[in-house]
mmCIF file of N, CA and C in Angstrom:
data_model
loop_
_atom_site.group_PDB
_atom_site.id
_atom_site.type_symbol
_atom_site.label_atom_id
_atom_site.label_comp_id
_atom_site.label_asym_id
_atom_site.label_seq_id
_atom_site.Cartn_x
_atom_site.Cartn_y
_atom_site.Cartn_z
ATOM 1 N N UNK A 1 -161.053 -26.727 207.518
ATOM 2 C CA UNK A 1 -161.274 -27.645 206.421
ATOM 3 C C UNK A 1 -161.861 -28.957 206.946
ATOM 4 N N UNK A 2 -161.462 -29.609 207.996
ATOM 5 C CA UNK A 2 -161.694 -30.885 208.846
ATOM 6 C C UNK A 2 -163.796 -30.558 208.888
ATOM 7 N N UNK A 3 -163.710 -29.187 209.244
ATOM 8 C CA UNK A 3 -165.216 -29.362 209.837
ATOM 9 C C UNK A 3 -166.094 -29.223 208.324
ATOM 10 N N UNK A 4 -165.878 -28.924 207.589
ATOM 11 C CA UNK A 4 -166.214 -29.025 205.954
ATOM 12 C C UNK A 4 -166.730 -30.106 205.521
ATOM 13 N N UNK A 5 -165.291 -30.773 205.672
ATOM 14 C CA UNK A 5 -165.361 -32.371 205.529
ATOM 15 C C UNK A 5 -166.402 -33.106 206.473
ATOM 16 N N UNK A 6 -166.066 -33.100 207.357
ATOM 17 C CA UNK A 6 -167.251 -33.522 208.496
ATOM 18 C C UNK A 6 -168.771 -32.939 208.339
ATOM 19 N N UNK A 7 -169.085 -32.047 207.440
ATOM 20 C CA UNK A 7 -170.341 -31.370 207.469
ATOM 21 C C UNK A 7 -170.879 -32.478 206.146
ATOM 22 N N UNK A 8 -169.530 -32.388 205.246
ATOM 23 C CA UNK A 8 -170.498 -33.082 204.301
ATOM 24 C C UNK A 8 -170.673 -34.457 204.375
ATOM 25 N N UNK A 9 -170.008 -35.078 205.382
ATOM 26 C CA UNK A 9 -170.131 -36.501 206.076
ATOM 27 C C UNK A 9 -171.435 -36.652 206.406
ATOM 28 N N UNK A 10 -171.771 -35.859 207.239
ATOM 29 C CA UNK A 10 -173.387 -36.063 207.916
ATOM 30 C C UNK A 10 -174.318 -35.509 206.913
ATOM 31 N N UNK A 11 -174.555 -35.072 205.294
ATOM 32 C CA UNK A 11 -175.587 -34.947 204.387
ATOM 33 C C UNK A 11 -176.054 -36.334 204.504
ATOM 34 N N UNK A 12 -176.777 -35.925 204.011
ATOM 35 C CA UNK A 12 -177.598 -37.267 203.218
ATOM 36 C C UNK A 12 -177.669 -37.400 201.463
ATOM 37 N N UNK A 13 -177.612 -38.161 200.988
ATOM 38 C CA UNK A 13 -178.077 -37.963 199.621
ATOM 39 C C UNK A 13 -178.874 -37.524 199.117
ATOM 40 N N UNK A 14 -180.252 -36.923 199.474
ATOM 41 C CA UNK A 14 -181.503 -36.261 199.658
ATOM 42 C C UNK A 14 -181.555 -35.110 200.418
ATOM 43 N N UNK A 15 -180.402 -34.488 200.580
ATOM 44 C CA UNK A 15 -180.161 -33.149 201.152
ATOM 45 C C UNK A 15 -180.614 -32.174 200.224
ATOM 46 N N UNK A 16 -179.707 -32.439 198.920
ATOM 47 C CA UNK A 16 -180.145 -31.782 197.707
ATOM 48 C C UNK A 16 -178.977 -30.868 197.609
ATOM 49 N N UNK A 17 -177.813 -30.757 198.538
ATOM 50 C CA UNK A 17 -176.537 -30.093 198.387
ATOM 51 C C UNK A 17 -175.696 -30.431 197.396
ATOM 52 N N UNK A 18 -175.636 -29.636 196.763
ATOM 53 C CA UNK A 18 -174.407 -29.938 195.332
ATOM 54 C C UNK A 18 -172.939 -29.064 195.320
ATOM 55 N N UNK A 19 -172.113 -29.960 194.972
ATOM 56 C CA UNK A 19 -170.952 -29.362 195.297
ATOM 57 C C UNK A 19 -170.597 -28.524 193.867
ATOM 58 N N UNK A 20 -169.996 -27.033 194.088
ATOM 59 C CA UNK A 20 -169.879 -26.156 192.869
ATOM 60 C C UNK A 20 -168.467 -26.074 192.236
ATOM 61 N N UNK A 21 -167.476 -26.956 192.534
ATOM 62 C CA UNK A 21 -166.397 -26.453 192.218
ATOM 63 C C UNK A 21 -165.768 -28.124 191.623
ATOM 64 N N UNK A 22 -164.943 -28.294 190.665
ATOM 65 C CA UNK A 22 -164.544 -29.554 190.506
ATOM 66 C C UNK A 22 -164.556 -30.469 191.699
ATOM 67 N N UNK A 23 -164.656 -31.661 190.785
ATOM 68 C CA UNK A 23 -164.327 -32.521 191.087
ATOM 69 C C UNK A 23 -162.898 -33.022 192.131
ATOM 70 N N UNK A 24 -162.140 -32.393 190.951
ATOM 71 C CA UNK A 24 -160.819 -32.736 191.587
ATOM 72 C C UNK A 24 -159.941 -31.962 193.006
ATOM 73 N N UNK A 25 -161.125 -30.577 192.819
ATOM 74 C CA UNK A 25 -160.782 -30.053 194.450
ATOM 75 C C UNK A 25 -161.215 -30.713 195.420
ATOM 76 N N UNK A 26 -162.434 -31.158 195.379
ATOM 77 C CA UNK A 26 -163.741 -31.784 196.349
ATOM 78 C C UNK A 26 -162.563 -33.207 196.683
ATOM 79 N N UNK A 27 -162.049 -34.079 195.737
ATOM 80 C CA UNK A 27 -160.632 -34.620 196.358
ATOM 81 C C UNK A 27 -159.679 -34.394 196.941
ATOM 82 N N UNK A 28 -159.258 -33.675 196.911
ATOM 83 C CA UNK A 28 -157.854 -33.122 197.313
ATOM 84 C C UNK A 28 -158.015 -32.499 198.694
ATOM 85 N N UNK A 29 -159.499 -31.992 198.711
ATOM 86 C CA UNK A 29 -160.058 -31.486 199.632
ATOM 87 C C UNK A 29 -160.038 -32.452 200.985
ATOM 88 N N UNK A 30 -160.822 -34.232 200.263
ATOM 89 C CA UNK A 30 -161.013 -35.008 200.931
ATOM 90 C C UNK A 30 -159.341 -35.205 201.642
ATOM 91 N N UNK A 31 -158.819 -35.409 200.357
ATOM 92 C CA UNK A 31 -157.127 -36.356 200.824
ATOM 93 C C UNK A 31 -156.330 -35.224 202.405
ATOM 94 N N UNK A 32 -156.430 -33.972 201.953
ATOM 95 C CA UNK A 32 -155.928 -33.253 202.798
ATOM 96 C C UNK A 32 -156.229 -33.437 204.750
ATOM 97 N N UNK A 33 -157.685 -33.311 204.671
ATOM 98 C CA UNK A 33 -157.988 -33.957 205.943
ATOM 99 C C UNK A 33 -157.775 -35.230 206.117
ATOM 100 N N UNK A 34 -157.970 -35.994 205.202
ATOM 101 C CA UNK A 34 -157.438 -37.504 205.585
ATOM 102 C C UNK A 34 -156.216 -38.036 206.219
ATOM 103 N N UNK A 35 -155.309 -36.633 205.761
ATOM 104 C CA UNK A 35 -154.152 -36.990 205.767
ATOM 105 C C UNK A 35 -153.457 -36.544 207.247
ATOM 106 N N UNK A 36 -154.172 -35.233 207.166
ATOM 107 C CA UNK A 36 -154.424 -34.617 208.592
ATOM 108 C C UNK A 36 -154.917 -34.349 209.574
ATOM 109 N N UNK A 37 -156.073 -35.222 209.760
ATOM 110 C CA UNK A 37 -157.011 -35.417 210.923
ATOM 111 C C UNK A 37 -157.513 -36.616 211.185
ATOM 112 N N UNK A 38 -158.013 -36.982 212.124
ATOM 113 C CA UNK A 38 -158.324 -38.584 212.505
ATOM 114 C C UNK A 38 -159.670 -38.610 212.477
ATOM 115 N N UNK A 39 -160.296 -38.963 211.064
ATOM 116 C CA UNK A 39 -161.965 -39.297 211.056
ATOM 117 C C UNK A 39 -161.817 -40.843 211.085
ATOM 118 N N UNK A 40 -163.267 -40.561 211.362
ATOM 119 C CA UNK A 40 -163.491 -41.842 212.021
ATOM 120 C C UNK A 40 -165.096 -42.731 211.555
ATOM 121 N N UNK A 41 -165.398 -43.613 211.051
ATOM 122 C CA UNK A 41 -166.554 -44.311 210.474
ATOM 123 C C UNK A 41 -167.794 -44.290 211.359
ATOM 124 N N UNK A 42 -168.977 -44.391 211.040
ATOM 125 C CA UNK A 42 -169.938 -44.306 211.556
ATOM 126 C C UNK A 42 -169.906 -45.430 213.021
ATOM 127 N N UNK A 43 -168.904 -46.692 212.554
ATOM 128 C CA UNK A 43 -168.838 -47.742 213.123
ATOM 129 C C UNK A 43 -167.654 -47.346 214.464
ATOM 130 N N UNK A 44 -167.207 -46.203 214.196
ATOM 131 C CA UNK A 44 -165.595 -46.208 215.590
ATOM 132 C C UNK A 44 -164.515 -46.303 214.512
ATOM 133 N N UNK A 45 -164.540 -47.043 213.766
ATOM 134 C CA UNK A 45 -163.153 -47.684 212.805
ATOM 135 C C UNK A 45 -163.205 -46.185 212.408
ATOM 136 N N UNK A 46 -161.165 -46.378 211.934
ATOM 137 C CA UNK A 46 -160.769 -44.944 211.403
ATOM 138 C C UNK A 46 -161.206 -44.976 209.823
ATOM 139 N N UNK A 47 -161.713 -43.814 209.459
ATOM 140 C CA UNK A 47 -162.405 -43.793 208.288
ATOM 141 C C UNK A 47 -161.133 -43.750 207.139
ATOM 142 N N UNK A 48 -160.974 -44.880 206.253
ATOM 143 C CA UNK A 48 -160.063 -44.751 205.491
ATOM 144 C C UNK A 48 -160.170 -44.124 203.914
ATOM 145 N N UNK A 49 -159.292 -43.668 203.226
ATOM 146 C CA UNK A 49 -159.866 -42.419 201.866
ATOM 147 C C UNK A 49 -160.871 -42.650 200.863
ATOM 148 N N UNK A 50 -160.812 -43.824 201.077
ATOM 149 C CA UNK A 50 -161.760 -44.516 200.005
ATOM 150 C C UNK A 50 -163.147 -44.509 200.313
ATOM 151 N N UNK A 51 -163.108 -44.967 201.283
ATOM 152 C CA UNK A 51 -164.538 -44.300 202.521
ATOM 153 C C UNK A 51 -165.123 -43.342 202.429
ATOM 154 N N UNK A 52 -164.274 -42.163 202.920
ATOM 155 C CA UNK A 52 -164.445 -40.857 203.008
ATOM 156 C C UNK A 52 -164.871 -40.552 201.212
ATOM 157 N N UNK A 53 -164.086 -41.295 200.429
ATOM 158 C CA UNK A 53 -164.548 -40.709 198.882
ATOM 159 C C UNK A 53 -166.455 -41.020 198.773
ATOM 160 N N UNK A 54 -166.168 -42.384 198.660
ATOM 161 C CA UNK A 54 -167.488 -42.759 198.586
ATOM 162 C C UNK A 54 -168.652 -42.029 199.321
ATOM 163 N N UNK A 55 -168.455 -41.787 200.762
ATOM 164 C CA UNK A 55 -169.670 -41.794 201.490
ATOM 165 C C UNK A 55 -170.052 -40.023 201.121
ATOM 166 N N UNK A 56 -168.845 -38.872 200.848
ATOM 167 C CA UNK A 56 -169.027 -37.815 200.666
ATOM 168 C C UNK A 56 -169.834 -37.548 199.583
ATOM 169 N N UNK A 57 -168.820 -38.511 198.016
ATOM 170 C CA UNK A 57 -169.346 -38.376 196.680
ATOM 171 C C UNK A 57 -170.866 -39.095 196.746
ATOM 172 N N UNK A 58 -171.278 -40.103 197.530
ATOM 173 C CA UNK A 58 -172.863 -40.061 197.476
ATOM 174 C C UNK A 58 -173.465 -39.084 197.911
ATOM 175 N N UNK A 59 -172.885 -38.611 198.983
ATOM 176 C CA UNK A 59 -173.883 -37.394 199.609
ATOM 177 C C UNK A 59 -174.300 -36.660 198.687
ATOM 178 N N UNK A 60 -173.363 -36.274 197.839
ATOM 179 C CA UNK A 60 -173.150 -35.342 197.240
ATOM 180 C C UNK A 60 -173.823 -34.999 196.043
ATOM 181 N N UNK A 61 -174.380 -36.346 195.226
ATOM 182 C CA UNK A 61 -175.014 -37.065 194.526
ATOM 183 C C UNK A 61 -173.921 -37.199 192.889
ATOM 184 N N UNK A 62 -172.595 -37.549 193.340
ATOM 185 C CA UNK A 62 -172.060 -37.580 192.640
ATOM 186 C C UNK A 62 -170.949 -38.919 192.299
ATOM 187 N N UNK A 63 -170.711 -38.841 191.127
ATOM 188 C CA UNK A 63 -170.001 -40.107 190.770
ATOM 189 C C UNK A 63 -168.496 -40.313 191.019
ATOM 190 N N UNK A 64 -167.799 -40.978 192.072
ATOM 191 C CA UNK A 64 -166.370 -40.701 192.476
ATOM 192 C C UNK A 64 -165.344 -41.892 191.247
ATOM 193 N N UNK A 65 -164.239 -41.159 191.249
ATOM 194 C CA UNK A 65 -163.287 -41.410 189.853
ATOM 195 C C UNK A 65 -162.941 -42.960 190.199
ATOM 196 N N UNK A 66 -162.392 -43.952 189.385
ATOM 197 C CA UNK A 66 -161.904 -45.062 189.672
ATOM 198 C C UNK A 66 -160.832 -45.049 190.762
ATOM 199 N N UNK A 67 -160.172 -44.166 190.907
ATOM 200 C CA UNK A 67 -158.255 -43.936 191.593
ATOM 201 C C UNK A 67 -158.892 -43.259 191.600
ATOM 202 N N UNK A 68 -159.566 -42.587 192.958
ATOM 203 C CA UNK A 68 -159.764 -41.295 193.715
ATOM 204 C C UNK A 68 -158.088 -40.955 194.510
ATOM 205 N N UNK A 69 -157.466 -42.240 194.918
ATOM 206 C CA UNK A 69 -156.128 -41.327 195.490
ATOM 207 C C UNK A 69 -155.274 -40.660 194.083
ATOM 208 N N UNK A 70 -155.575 -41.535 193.343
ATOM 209 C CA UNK A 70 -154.510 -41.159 191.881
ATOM 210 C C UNK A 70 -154.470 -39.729 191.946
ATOM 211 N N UNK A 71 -155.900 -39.402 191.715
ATOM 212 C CA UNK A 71 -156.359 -37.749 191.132
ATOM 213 C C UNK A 71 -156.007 -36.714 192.560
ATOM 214 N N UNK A 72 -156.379 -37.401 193.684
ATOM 215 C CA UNK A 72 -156.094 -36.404 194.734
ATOM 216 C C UNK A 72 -154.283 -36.083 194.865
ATOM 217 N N UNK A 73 -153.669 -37.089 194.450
ATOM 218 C CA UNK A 73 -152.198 -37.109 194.544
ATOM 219 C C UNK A 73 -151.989 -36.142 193.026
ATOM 220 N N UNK A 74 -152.050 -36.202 192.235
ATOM 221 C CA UNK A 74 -151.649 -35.768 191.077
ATOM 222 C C UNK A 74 -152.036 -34.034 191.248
ATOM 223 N N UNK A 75 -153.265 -33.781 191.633
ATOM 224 C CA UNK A 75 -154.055 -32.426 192.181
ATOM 225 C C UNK A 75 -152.914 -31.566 193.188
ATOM 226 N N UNK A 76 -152.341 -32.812 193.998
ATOM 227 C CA UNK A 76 -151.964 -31.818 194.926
ATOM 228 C C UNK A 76 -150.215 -31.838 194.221
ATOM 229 N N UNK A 77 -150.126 -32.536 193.510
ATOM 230 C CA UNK A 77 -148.053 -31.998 192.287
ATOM 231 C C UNK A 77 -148.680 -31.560 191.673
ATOM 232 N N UNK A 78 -150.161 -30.431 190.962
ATOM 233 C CA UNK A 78 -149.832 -29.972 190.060
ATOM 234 C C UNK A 78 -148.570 -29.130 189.747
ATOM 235 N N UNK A 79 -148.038 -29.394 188.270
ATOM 236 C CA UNK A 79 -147.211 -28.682 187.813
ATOM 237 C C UNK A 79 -147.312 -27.600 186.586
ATOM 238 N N UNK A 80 -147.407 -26.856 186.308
ATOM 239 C CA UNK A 80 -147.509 -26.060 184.930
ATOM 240 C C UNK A 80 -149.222 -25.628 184.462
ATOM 241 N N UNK A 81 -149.484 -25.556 185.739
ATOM 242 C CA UNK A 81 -150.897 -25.333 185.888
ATOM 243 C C UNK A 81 -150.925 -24.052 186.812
ATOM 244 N N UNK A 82 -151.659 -23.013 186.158
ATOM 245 C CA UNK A 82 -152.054 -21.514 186.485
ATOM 246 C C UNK A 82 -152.744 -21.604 187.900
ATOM 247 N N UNK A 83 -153.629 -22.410 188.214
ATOM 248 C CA UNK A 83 -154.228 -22.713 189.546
ATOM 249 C C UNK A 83 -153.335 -22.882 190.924
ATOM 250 N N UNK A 84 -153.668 -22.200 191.469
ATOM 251 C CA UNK A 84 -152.927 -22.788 192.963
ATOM 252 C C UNK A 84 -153.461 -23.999 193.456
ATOM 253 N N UNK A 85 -152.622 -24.813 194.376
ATOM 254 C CA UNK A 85 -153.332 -25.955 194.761
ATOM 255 C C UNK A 85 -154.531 -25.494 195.720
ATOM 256 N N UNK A 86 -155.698 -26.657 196.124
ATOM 257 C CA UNK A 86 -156.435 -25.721 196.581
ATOM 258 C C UNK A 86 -156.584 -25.688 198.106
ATOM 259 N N UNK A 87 -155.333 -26.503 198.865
ATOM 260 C CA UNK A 87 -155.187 -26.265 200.178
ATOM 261 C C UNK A 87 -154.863 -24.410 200.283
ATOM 262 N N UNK A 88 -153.992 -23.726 199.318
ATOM 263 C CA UNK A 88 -153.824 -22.641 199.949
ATOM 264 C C UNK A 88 -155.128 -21.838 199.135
ATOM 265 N N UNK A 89 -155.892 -21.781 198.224
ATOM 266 C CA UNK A 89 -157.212 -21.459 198.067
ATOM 267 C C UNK A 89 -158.180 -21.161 199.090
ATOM 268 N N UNK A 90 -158.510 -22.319 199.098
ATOM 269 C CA UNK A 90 -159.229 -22.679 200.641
ATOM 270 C C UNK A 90 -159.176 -21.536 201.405
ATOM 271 N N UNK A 91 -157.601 -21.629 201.912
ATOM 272 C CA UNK A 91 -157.140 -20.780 202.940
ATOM 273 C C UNK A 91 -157.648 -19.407 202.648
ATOM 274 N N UNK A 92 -156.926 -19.157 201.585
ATOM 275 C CA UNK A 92 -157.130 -17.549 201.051
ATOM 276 C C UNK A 92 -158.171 -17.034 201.530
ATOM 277 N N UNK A 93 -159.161 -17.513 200.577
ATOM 278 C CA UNK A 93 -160.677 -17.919 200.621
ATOM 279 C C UNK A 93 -161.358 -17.460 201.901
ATOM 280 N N UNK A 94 -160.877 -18.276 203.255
ATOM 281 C CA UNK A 94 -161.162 -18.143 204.317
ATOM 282 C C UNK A 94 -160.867 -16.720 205.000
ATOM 283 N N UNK A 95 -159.795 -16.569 204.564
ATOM 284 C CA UNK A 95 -159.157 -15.280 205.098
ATOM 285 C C UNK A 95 -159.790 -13.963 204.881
ATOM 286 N N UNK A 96 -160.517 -13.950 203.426
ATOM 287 C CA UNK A 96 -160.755 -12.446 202.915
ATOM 288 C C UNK A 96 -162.196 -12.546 203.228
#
């Protein structure tokens, strides 16, 4: 997941890569490595979530939520929602 994240770090906004799956995974996505790996800013400084929101959601050519942690926190308690969260997705995903 870390190298995901890191792939879509180095797009550009003119890549023309569009992300296919909500919004709110493409967060949760972000928060998860954030939470669990040590990225780091173009500058050395540790890249903090808000960062990582912004610089991905431009790549991406997309518009990031006001409270990007709000939605990534709320994404990952869903409750009473048919969806699995999508750390174990991901996984699945990877597996088959």
């Amino acid at each position: 997941m870390k190298a995901d994240v890191e792939e879509l770090l180095r797009l550009t906004p003119d890549s023309g890569r569009r992300w296919t799956h909500s919004r709110t995974d493409l967060l949760e996505m972000i928060y998860i490595v954030y939470l669990t790996a040590d990225l780091s800013r173009d500058d050395g400084s540790p890249a903090t979530f808000r960062w990582l929101v912004a610089r991905i959601f431009s790549n991406l050519n997309l518009r990031p939520p006001a409270n990007p942690v709000a939605v990534a926190i709320t994404a990952r308690n869903r409750k009473g929602v048919r969806q699995r969260p999508y750390e174990e997705r991901y996984f699945y995903n990877s597996t088959t």
